[in-house]
Coordinates of C-alpha atoms in Angstrom, one line a residue:
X10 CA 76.9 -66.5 86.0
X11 CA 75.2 -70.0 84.5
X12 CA 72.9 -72.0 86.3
X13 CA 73.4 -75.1 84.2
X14 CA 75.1 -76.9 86.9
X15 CA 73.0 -76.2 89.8
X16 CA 70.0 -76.9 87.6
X17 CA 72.0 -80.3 86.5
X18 CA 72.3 -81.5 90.3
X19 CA 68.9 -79.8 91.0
X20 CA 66.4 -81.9 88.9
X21 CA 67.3 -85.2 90.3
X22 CA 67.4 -83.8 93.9
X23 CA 63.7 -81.9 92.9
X24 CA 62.8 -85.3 91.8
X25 CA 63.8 -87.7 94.1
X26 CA 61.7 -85.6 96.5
X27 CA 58.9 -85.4 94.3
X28 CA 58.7 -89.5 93.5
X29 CA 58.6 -89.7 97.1
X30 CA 55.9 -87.9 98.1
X31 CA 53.1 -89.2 94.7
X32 CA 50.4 -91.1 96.1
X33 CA 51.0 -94.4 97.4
X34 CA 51.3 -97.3 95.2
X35 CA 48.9 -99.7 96.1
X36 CA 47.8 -100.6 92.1
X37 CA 49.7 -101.5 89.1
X38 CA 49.1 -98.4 87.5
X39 CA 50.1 -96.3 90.8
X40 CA 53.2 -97.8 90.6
X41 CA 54.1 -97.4 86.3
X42 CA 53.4 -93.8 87.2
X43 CA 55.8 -93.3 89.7
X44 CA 58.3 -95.1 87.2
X45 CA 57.5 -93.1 84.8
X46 CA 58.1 -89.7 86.7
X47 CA 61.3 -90.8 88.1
X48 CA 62.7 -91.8 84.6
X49 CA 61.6 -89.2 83.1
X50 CA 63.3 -87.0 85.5
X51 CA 66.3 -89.1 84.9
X52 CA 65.8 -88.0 81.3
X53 CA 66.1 -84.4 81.9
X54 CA 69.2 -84.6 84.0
X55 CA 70.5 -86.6 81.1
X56 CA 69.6 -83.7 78.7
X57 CA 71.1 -81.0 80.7
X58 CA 74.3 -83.3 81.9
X59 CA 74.7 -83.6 77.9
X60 CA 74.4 -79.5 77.3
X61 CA 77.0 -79.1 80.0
X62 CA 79.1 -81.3 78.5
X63 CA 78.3 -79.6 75.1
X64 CA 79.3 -76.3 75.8
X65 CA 82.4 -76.8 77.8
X66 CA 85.0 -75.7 75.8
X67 CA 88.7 -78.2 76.1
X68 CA 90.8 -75.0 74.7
X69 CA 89.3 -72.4 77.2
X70 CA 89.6 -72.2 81.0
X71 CA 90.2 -75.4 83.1
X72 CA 87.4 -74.9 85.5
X73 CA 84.0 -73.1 83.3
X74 CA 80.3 -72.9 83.7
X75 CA 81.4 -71.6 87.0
X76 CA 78.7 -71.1 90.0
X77 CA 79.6 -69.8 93.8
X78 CA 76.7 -69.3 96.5
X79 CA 77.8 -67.9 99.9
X80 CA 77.2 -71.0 102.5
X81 CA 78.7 -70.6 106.0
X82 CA 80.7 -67.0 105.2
X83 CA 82.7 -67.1 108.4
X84 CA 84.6 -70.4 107.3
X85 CA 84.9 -69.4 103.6
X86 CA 82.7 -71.7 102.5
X87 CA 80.7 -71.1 99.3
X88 CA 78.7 -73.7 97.5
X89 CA 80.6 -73.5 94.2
X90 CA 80.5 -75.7 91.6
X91 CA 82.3 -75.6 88.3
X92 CA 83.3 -78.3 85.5
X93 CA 86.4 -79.3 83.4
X94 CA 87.0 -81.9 80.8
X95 CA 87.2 -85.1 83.8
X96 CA 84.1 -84.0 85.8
X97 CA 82.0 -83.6 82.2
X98 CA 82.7 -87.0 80.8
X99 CA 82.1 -89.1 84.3
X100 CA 78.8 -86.5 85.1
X101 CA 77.8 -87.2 81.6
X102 CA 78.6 -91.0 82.5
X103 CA 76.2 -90.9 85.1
X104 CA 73.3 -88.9 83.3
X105 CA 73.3 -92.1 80.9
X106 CA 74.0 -94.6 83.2
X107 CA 70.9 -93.9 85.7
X108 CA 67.8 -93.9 83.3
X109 CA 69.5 -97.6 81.7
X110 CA 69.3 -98.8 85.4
X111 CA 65.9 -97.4 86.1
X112 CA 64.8 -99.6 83.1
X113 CA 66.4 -102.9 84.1
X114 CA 65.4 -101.8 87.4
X115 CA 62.2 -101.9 86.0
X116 CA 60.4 -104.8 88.5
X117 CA 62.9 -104.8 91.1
X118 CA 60.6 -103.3 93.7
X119 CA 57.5 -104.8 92.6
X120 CA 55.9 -106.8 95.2
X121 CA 56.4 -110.6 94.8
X122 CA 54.1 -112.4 92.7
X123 CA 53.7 -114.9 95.6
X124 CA 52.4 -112.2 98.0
X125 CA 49.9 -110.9 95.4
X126 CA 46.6 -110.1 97.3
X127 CA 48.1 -110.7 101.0
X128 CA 48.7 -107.9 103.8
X129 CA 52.4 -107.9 102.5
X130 CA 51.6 -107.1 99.5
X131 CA 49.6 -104.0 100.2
X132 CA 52.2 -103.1 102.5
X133 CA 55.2 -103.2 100.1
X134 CA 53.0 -101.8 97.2
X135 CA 52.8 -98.8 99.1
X136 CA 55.8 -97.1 99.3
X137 CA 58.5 -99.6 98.0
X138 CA 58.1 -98.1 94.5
X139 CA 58.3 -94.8 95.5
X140 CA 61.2 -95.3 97.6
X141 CA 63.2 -97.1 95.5
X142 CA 63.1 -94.9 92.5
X143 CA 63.9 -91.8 94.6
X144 CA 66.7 -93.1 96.2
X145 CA 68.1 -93.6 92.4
X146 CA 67.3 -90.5 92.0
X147 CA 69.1 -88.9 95.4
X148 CA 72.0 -90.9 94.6
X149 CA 72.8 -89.1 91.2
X150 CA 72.1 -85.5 92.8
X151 CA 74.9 -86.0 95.0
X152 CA 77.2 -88.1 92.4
X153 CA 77.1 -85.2 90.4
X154 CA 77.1 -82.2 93.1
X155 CA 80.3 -84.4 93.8
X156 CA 81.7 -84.0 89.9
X157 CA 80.9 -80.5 89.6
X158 CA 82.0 -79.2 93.3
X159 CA 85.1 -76.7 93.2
X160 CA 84.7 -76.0 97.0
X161 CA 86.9 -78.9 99.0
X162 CA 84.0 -78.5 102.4
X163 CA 81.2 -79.0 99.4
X164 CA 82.7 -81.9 97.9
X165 CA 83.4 -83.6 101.2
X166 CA 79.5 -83.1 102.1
X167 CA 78.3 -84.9 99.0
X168 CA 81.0 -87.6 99.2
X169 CA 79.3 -88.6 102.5
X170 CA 75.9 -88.0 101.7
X171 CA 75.5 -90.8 98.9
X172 CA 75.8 -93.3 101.4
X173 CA 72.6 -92.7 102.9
X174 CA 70.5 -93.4 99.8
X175 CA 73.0 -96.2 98.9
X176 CA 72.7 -98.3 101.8
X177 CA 69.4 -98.2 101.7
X178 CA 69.2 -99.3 98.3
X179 CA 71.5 -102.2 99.1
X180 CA 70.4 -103.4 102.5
X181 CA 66.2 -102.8 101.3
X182 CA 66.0 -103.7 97.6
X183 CA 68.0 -106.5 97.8
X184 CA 69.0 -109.4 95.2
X185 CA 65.8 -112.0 94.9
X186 CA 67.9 -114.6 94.2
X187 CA 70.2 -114.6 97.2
X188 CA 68.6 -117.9 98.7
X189 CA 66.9 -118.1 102.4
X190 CA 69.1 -116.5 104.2
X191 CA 69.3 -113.1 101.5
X192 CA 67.7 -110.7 104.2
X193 CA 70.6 -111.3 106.4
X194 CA 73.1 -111.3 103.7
X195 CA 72.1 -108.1 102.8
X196 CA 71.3 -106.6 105.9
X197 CA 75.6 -106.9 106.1
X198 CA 76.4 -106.1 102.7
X199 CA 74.5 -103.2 103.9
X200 CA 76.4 -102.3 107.1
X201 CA 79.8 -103.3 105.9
X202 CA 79.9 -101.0 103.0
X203 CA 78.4 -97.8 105.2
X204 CA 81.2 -98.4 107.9
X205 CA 83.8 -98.7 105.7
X206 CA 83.3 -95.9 103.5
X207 CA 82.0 -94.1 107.1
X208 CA 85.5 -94.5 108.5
X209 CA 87.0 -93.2 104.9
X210 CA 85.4 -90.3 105.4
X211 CA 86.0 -89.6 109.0
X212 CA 89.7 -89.8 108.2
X213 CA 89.2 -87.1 105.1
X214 CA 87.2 -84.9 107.7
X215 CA 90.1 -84.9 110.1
X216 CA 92.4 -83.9 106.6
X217 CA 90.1 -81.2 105.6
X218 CA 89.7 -79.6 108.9
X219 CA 93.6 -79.8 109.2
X220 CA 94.1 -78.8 105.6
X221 CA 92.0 -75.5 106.5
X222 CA 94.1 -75.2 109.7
X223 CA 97.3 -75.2 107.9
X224 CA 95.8 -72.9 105.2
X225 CA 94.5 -69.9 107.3
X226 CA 97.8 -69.8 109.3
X227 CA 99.5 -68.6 106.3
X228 CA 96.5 -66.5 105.2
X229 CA 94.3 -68.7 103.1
X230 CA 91.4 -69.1 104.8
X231 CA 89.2 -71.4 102.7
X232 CA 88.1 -74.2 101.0
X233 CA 88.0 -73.0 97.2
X234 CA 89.7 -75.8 95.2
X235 CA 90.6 -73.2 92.6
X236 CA 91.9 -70.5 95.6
X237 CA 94.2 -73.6 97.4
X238 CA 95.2 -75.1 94.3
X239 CA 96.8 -71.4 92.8
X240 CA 98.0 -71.0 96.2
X241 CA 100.0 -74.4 96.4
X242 CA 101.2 -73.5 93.1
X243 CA 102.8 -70.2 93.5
X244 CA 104.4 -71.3 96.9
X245 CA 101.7 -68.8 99.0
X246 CA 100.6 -72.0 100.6
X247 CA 103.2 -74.4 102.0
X248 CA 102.1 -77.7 103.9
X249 CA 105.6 -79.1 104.5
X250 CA 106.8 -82.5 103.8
X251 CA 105.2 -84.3 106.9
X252 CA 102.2 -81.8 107.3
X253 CA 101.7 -82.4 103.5
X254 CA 102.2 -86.4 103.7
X255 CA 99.9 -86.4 106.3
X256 CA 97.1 -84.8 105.0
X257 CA 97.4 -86.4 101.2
X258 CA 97.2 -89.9 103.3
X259 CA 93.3 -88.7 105.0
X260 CA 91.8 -87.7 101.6
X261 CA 93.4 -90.8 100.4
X262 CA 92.5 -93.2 102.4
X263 CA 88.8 -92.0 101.8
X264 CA 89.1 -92.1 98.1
X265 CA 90.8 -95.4 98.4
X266 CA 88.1 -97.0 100.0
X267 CA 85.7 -95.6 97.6
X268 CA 87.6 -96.5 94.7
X269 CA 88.0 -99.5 95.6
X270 CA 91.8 -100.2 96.0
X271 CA 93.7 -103.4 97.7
X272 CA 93.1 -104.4 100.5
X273 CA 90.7 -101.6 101.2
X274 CA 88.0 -103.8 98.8
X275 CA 86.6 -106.2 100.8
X276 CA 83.2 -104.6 101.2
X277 CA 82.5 -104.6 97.4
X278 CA 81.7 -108.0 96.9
X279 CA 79.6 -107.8 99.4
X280 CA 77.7 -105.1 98.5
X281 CA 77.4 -105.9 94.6
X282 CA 76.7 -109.5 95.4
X283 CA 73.4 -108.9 97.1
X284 CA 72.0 -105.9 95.1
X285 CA 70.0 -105.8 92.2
X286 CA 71.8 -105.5 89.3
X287 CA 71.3 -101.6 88.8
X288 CA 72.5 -101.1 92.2
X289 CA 75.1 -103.2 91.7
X290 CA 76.0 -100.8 88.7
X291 CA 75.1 -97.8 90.5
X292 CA 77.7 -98.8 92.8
X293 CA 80.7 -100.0 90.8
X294 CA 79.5 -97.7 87.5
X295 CA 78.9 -94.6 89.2
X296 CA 79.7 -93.8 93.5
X297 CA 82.9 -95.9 93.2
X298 CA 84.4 -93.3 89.9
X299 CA 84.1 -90.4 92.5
X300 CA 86.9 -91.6 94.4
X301 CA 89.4 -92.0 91.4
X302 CA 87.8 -88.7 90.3
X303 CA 88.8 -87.2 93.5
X304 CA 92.2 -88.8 93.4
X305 CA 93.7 -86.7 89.9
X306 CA 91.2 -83.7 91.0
X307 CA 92.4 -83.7 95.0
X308 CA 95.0 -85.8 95.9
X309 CA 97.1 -84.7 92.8
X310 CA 95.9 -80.7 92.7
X311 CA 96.5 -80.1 96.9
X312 CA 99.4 -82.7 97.7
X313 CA 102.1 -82.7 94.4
X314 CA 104.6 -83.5 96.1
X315 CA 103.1 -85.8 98.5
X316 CA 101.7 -87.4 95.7
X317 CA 105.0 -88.5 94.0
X318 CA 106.6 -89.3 97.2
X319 CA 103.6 -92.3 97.6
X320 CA 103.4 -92.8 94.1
X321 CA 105.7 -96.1 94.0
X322 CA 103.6 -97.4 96.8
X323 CA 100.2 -96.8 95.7
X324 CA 101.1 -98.3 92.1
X325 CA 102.4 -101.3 94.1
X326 CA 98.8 -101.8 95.7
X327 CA 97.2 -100.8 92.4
X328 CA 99.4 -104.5 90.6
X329 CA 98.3 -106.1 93.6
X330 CA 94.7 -105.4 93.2
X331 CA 94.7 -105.8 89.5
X332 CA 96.1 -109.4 90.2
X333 CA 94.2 -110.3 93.2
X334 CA 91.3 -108.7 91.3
X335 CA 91.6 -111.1 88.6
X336 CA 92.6 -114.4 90.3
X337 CA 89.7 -114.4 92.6
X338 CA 87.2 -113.3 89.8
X339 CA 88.3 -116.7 87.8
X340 CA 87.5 -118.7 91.0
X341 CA 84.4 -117.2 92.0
X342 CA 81.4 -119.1 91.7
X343 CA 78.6 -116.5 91.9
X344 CA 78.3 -114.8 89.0
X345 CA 77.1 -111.0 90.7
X346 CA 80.5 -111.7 92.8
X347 CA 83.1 -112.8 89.8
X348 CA 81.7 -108.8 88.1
X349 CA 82.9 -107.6 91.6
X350 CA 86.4 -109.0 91.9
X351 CA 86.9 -108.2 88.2
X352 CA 86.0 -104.6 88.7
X353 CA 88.5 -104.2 91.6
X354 CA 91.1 -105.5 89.4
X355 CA 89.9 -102.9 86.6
X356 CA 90.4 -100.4 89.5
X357 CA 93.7 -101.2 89.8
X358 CA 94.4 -100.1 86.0
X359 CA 92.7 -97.0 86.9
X360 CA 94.5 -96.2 90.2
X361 CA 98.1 -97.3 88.1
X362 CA 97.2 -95.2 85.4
X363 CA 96.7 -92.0 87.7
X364 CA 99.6 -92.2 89.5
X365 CA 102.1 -93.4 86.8
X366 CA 101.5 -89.7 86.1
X367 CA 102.0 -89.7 82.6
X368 CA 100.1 -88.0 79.9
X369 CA 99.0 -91.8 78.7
X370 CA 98.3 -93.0 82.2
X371 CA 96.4 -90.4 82.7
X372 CA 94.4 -90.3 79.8
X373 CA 93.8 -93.8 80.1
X374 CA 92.8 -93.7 83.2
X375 CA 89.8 -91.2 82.6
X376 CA 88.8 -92.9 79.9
X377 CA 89.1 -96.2 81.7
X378 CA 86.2 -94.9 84.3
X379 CA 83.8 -93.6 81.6
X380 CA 84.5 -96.8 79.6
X381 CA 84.8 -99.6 82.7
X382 CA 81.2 -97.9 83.6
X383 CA 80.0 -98.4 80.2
X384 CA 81.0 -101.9 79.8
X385 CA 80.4 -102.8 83.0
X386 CA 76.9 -101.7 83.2
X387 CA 76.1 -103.9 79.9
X388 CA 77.8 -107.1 81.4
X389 CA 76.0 -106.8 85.3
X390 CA 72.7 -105.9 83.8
X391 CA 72.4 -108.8 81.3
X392 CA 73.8 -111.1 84.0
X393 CA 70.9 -109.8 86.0
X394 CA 68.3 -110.8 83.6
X395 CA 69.6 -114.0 83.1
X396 CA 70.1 -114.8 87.2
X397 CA 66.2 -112.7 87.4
X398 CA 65.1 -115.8 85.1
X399 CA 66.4 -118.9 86.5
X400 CA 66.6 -117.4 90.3
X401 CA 69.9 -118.6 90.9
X402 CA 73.5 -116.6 91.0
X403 CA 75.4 -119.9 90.8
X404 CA 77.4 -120.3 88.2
X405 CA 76.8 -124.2 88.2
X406 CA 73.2 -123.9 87.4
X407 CA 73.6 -122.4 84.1
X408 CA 74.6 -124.1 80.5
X409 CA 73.2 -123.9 77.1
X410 CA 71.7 -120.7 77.5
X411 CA 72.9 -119.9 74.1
X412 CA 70.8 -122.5 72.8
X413 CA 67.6 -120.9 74.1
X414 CA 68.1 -117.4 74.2
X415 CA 70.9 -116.4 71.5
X416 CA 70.2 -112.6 71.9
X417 CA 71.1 -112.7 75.9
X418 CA 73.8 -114.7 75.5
X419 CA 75.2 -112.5 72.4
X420 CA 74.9 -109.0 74.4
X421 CA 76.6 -111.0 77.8
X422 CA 79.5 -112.3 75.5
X423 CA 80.1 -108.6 74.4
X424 CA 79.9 -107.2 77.7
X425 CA 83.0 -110.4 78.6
X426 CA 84.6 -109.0 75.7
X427 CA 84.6 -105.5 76.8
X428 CA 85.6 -106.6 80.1
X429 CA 88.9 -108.3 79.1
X430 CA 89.2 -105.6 77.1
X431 CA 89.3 -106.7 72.8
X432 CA 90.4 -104.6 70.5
X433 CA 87.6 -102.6 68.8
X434 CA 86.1 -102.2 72.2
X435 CA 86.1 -99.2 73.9
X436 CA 88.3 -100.5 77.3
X437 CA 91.4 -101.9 75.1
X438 CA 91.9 -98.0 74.0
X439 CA 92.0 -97.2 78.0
X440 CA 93.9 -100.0 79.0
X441 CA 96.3 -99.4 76.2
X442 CA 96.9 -96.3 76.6
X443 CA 97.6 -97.1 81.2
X444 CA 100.0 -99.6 80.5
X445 CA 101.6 -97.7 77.8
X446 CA 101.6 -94.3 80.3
X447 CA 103.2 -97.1 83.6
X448 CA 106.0 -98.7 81.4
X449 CA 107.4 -95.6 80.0
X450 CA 108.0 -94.6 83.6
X451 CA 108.1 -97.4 85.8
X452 CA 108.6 -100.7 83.4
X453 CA 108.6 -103.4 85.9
X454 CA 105.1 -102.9 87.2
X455 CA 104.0 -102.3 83.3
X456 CA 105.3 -105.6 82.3
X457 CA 103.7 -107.3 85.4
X458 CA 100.4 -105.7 84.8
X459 CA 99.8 -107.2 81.4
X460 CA 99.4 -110.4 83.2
X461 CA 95.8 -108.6 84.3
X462 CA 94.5 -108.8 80.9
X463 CA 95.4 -112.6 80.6
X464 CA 93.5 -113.4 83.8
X465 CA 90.6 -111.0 82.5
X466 CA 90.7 -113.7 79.2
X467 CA 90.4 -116.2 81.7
X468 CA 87.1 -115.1 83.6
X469 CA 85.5 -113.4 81.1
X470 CA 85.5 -116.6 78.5
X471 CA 85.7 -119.1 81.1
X472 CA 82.0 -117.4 82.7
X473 CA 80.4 -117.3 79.1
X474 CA 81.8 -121.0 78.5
X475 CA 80.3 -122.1 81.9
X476 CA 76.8 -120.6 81.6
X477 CA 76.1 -119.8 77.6
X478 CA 77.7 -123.3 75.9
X479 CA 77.2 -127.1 76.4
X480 CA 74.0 -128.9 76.6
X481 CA 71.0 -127.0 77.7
X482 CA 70.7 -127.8 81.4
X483 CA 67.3 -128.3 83.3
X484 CA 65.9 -125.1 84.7
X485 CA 67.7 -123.2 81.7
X486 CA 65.4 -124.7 78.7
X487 CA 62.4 -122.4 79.9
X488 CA 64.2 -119.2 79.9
X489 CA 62.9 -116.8 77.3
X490 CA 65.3 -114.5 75.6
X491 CA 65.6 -110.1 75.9
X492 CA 62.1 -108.1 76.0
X493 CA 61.3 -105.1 73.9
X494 CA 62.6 -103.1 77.3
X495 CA 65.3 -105.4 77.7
X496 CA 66.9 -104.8 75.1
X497 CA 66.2 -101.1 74.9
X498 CA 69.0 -101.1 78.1
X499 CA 71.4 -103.3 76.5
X500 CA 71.5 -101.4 73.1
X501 CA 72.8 -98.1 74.3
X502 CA 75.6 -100.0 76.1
X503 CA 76.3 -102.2 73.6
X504 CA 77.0 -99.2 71.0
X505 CA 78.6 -97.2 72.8
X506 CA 81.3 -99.6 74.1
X507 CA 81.8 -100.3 69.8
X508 CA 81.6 -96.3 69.0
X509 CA 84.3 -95.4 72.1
X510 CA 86.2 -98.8 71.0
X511 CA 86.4 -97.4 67.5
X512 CA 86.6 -93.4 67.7
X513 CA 87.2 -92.3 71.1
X514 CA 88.4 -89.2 70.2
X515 CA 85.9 -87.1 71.4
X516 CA 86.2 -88.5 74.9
X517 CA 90.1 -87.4 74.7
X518 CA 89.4 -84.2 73.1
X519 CA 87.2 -83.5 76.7
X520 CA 89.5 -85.0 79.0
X521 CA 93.2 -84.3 77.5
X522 CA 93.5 -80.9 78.5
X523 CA 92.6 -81.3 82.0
X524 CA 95.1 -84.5 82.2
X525 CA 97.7 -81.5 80.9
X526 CA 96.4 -79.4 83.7
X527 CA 97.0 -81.9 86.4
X528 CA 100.3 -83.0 85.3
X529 CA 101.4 -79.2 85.3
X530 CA 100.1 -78.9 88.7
X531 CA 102.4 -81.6 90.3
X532 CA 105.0 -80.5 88.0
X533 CA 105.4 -83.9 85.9
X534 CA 106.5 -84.4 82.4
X535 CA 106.5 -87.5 80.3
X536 CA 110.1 -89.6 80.5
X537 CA 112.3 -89.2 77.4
X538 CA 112.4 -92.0 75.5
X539 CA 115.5 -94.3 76.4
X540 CA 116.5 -94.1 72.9
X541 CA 115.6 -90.9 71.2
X542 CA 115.1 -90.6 67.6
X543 CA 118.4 -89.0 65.9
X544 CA 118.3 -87.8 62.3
X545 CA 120.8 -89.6 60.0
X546 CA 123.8 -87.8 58.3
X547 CA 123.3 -87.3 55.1
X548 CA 120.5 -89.6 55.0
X549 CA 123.4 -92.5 54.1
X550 CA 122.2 -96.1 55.0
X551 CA 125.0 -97.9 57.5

């Protein structure tokens, strides 16, 4: 049995606790060390998310690098852990995705220079550091105990747990340039976004514990994916329709909130608007891709046929929300807030390509995640070190920044690019491939979707128009343009949203035979074509 995956979850977890407990950071130096531990902590997850990824083998068993420790024996829980093609490439997502944020993160819990020498000062310097770079760190622990988890009790444990470490990270290491009233702003953002997701998961604790109800009655006592899963399949477990309907509505509800799907969203503006930038991607980049992960890996595997029955009317909320999504995002006038609303309507692609259940939605969909979270990232983390220069999130107090730092404004008009999804980058392949997986099955809400990416054009071009072109305005002239470590974040992201744009085959190489895998499950093949192909007699021209 290999411990790569353990080990994976292990070293973050190891050093979260580790950053926390170095010596106090009351000196510049103190405090680079502490950086330097945690991101090179982050660095070794990366390395062994990477190996993981590496050997897992798209042709072999679904579920491999299988682990199971006996945790509470008596309910048949184990802490097991195994990987297929899906949980790879969004664990392998966040391996990159949390040393890039530690970097632009870089300051963010630095004292303020206008409390140098004071009692606040010394007070923050102590243990702000430290705190914040181990809450990074406990936050991918659990994100990717979350990917990796095979045992339904396991999964649910982690899916709660991030929220700690997140709301912290929200409601203490807040946005600088939220204005006066930021600490209260925050201090909400905070709250809203634990008690919704709080009230998600009480609903999915009530499903589990009914789930494993309904299971031991008919002799399946526990809460192996793999175990429930072979037993839905084979007909040894049967929930009924409304037993069945019932419990597919808890864990989706949960995921739904997570995810975040219409008109269960409203806490993510919130909660990206007055983070930093890296927790603003940690949020809508990483903990918000466990929910649509759970959806094709729970939802889909446990409830087939609950999950058709809804399918019409989650792919109804999923248009909604990519519209909604979209229109607000064009009328937004905080920058940090616009990225929010446009990532709720990219959530909608991803929700609509899941439960279109075709092979292209499907596909689209997990590539959608990895490459939303890629894109994403490049576009909130370049919008962070512009709004961390002029100390202002209001789109009205930027113009001409093109003029004065070209290299900014050239990475933020690829991330807009990426975002409205351009051919050659890597989100046009996803959303291709969605709408191209929702029309062949239900045509109406393909055709209406398309709209999304015209409203995407709108924000996108209409933000970089606002804030990069024009005359240079007063406030903007002394911004300087990307640092050394700067631009070692963007980079990454930049090429790897032009590679996946340009050969994404080895992402659907990983993921393609687990889409087959689900689709078996819930017993789904892709519609005929309403006009098949018929060979010609004789090859004679008519």
């Amino acid at each position: 049995m290999s411990a790569l995956l353990s080990a994976t979850c292990a070293v973050p977890a190891v050093g979260a606790v580790l950053t926390a407990a170095l010596p106090a950071g009351s000196t510049e130096s103190r405090r680079r060390t502490t950086k330097a531990v945690a991101l090179a902590v982050s660095a070794v997850t990366l390395v062994l998310a990477a190996v993981a990824a590496a050997r897992f083998d798209p042709h072999g068993a679904r579920y491999q690098l299988t682990e199971s420790y006996s945790w509470i024996r008596s309910f048949g829980i184990t802490f097991s852990l195994g990987v297929d093609g899906i949980g790879a490439a969004l664990a392998l997502l966040t391996a990159v995705l949390v040393p890039v944020v530690m970097l632009a993160s870089w300051h963010d819990a630095d004292p303020e220079p206008r409390d140098a020498g004071t009692e606040a000062a010394t007070f923050e310097s102590r243990r702000r550091t430290q705190g914040f770079f181990a809450l990074i760190l406990a936050v991918e622990a659990m994100v990717l105990v979350s990917f990796y988890a095979t045992d339904v009790f396991v999964f649910y444990v982690f899916f709660e747990a991030m929220l700690i470490p997140m709301y912290f990270l929200i409601g203490g290491f807040g946005d600088r340039a939220g204005g006066p009233d930021s600490a209260r702003q925050r201090s909400y953002a905070a709250v809203k976004f634990l008690l919704y997701n709080l009230l998600g998961g009480l609903v999915m604790l009530a499903a589990v514990i009914g789930l494993y109800v309904v299971a031991q009655d008919q002799g399946v006592g526990t809460f192996d994916l793999q175990a429930l899963t072979s037993a839905v399949a084979d007909g040894r477990l049967q929930l009924g329709g409304t037993a069945e309907k019932a419990l597919f509505l808890g864990f989706f509800f949960a995921f739904a909130v997570k995810a975040p799907l219409w008109p269960l969203h409203t806490w993510l503006p919130n909660a990206m608007g007055e983070s930093t930038a890296g927790t603003a991607v940690l949020i809508t980049a990483v903990v918000d891709k466990v929910g649509t992960f759970a959806m094709l890996r729970f939802c889909l595997g446990l409830f087939p046929d609950a999950s058709k029955a809804f399918a019409p009317a989650i792919l109804v909320l999923s248009l909604i929300g990519i519209v909604y999504g979209a229109l607000l995002a064009i009328g937004q006038k905080d920058i940090k807030r616009l990225v929010a609303y446009a990532s709720i309507s990219h959530f909608g692609f991803i929700i609509m390509g899941i439960f279109a259940m075709t092979s292209q939605g499907q596909s689209g969909a997990t590539l959608y995640m990895v490459n939303h979270g890629i894109s994403t990232a490049a576009w909130m983390l370049v919008a962070g070190f512009l709004i961390s220069r002029r100390g202002s999130r209001l789109i009205a107090d930027y113009g001409g920044v093109q003029k004065v730092a070209p290299v900014l404004a050239g990475t933020f008009l690829i991330g807009g690019l990426a975002t409205l999804s351009l051919p050659g980058l890597a989100p046009f392949v996803s959303e291709f491939l969605v709408l191209v997986g929702t029309f062949t099955r239900y045509p109406a809400i393909g055709i209406v979707a398309t709209f999304g990416i015209v409203l995407a054009a709108l924000y996108a071009l209409l933000l970089y128009q606002r804030t990069m072109t024009g005359p240079v305005k007063e406030g903007v002239r002394a911004i300087p343009d990307l640092k050394v470590r700067e631009l070692a974040v963007v980079a990454p992201l930049v090429a790897l949203t032009i590679l996946l744009g340009v050969y994404p085959k080895p992402l659907t190489d990983l993921v393609n035979p687990s889409v087959d895998a689900t689709l078996s499950q819930i017993h789904r093949t892709d519609p005929a074509p309403a006009h098949p192909v018929t060979a010609s007699s004789g090859g004679e021209q008519k």
